[in-house]
């Protein structure tokens, strides 16, 4: 079933995929096994098994795929490059943290058929409208439940399928709807009839009530009635007449209604479920902020231990870590470099069992992926543990591989008084590392440097008494190659020696690193000073060395003091990465967010601990009516298991804004639960607040199971009746799961 309704079977590439191919699935240099792959009739599911006679098989949806890489574009395929030429090889890249699938075809033509065919199908899946996604989701379920593959289901089978879809409903009502859909009166529903049955089943009473409130005749919304709804409920007062006409043209399926500038219930629901009806203001998803201010005025999406895919003791080091982070808009990656056995520096988590990767391969990966998602600068945070000779090798690799991408001198040849802007640094890679002297000086080939905070101790306070020992002080001196030192321009690592010293001596291109514990302490003890410091200087914060599981701290604590480079383990899913993803979703997902004006002022009096003392302090009231949920995913795949969902709204921001509230749970309904409960909050610093919606499966005896979430900045919320399209724990969409809410934002009276 083609996603857009037109036949894809005529496409020669897709046709070959449907006929099937024997491809080698490659997991390593030593694991290469043949599997039979084919595209199923729905045009969106790829199925494969180990042998024609074997029972074991797997499948995945094209909508799970993000891209196809051609040739030797993975570490695994590079390792077998001598055995299999590039024209036979390709990699299927999945959304989120799911591992890639490396494949080798029998012939170049067959490889091209799969590469081009999958790309076409990905393009179609990505361009489906909300209704198309919904229909495809329903068809997927039908095909999953149609065990004998006869393309039809009786009522007993439909009841079983509804349970699989998280629907627990009255049997008489279901039978009544089944009979309505069975227009041919055969006692069976074919796939199109089942889609119709599902549409009847999913008619939304709560949306119908809103429609009725504004429709004069209960059948349509006239242009004036839709304008009124947009003005009163959606608070879209400006140009509401033009806006109403635009929405009718975009979402109304009935041509006769479009011709009379009216909207039916189907069009109204399509609008509410669309991007325009989403809780996130669509215009703020685009690049819209001023990108001409000094780099210190921006929050920068930043990764810690970027080379790791798992934990930092035994996890796999991989180039894929860099690719995944950069694809998510990350603009600061970490490279831990150590001496390699053959004179080639390697990257890994030192003194651990993590696998090593070549430094030059990391730089090649940066060259290829740094600017695919964002044109703004990438900072390479280099932790240098190499001898002089291998430091020089690193410098040569950086220069030769990156070429003009690498910034090697101040932009205008002048010593800067303030950092250049993201706009000025577009397409540039900046090295953050130790440098001897300033931009003004060039010293001898062998240079002494003082270790930065991050290298003094694994994690702890660099001002700890243990560091005052004379021997420890002497050990902090090391040697730095001039070639590497000269590549550091705007991000010179220095040890933080207090706010007073920074005020009198710091230059704009010096950057200090802070452990999470030190950053939190400074925020609590000297919040306003930290904010002022960060208006001029770049700061990097990093997770505790005790987090051997690669867990994360709450980045909001660091953003609230203006720290720009808040490094997180991108490889670790959970709350903290939800916050990071939600925060950086705005501004075109470019990886940089302009700080609020009161955090860019060198004379700022703002302190996260005392927000009420800031000039212009104006708290807001946030009221969220959680109305209903739609098609929530099951968390327990046991037959007959239905979720008991509840919704929790969590606010993250300055300490006084860290609050949460939740609805009651609904028993046995993951299909269309209705809460109609209102949660109220006071937001003291709206400019720094994030709002996270979490859906969980209630359990009285154990911890609730996670169902889905969505996080966004408070400033990006659209008031009114809105849908929240839920994301998985991995941060990937789980259509058609959503929440329906009514949001109101007002000033405190």
Short mmCIF file of C-alpha atoms in Angstrom, two decimals, residues 383-385 391 434-436 447-458 461-480 493-497 518:
data_model
loop_
_atom_site.label_atom_id
_atom_site.label_comp_id
_atom_site.label_asym_id
_atom_site.label_seq_id
_atom_site.Cartn_x
_atom_site.Cartn_y
_atom_site.Cartn_z
CA UNK A 383 41.69 16.41 25.86
CA UNK A 384 45.31 15.98 24.90
CA UNK A 385 47.27 13.13 26.55
CA UNK A 391 50.66 16.01 19.12
CA UNK A 434 45.61 24.24 25.72
CA UNK A 435 47.63 27.06 24.24
CA UNK A 436 50.88 28.55 25.43
CA UNK A 447 56.04 24.87 25.33
CA UNK A 448 54.93 24.53 28.92
CA UNK A 449 51.27 24.66 29.80
CA UNK A 450 49.20 24.46 32.91
CA UNK A 451 46.53 21.78 33.04
CA UNK A 452 42.92 22.85 32.78
CA UNK A 453 40.37 21.99 35.46
CA UNK A 454 39.21 18.86 33.67
CA UNK A 455 42.62 17.20 33.73
CA UNK A 456 43.61 18.04 37.27
CA UNK A 457 41.35 15.45 38.84
CA UNK A 458 38.93 12.94 37.37
CA UNK A 461 36.94 20.56 42.89
CA UNK A 462 40.15 21.74 41.18
CA UNK A 463 40.69 23.96 44.18
CA UNK A 464 40.79 20.90 46.43
CA UNK A 465 43.58 20.96 49.08
CA UNK A 466 45.17 17.88 47.51
CA UNK A 467 46.19 20.02 44.56
CA UNK A 468 48.24 22.40 46.68
CA UNK A 469 50.95 19.77 47.12
CA UNK A 470 54.19 21.05 45.43
CA UNK A 471 54.72 17.75 43.61
CA UNK A 472 51.15 17.86 42.26
CA UNK A 473 51.71 21.43 41.10
CA UNK A 474 54.89 20.37 39.30
CA UNK A 475 53.12 17.43 37.65
CA UNK A 476 50.61 19.81 36.10
CA UNK A 477 53.39 21.18 33.91
CA UNK A 478 53.79 19.32 30.67
CA UNK A 479 54.92 19.84 27.10
CA UNK A 480 52.88 21.11 24.23
CA UNK A 493 41.69 26.21 27.91
CA UNK A 494 42.61 27.95 31.17
CA UNK A 495 42.13 27.08 34.80
CA UNK A 496 39.37 29.08 36.51
CA UNK A 497 40.91 31.13 39.32
CA UNK A 518 31.68 22.95 41.08
#
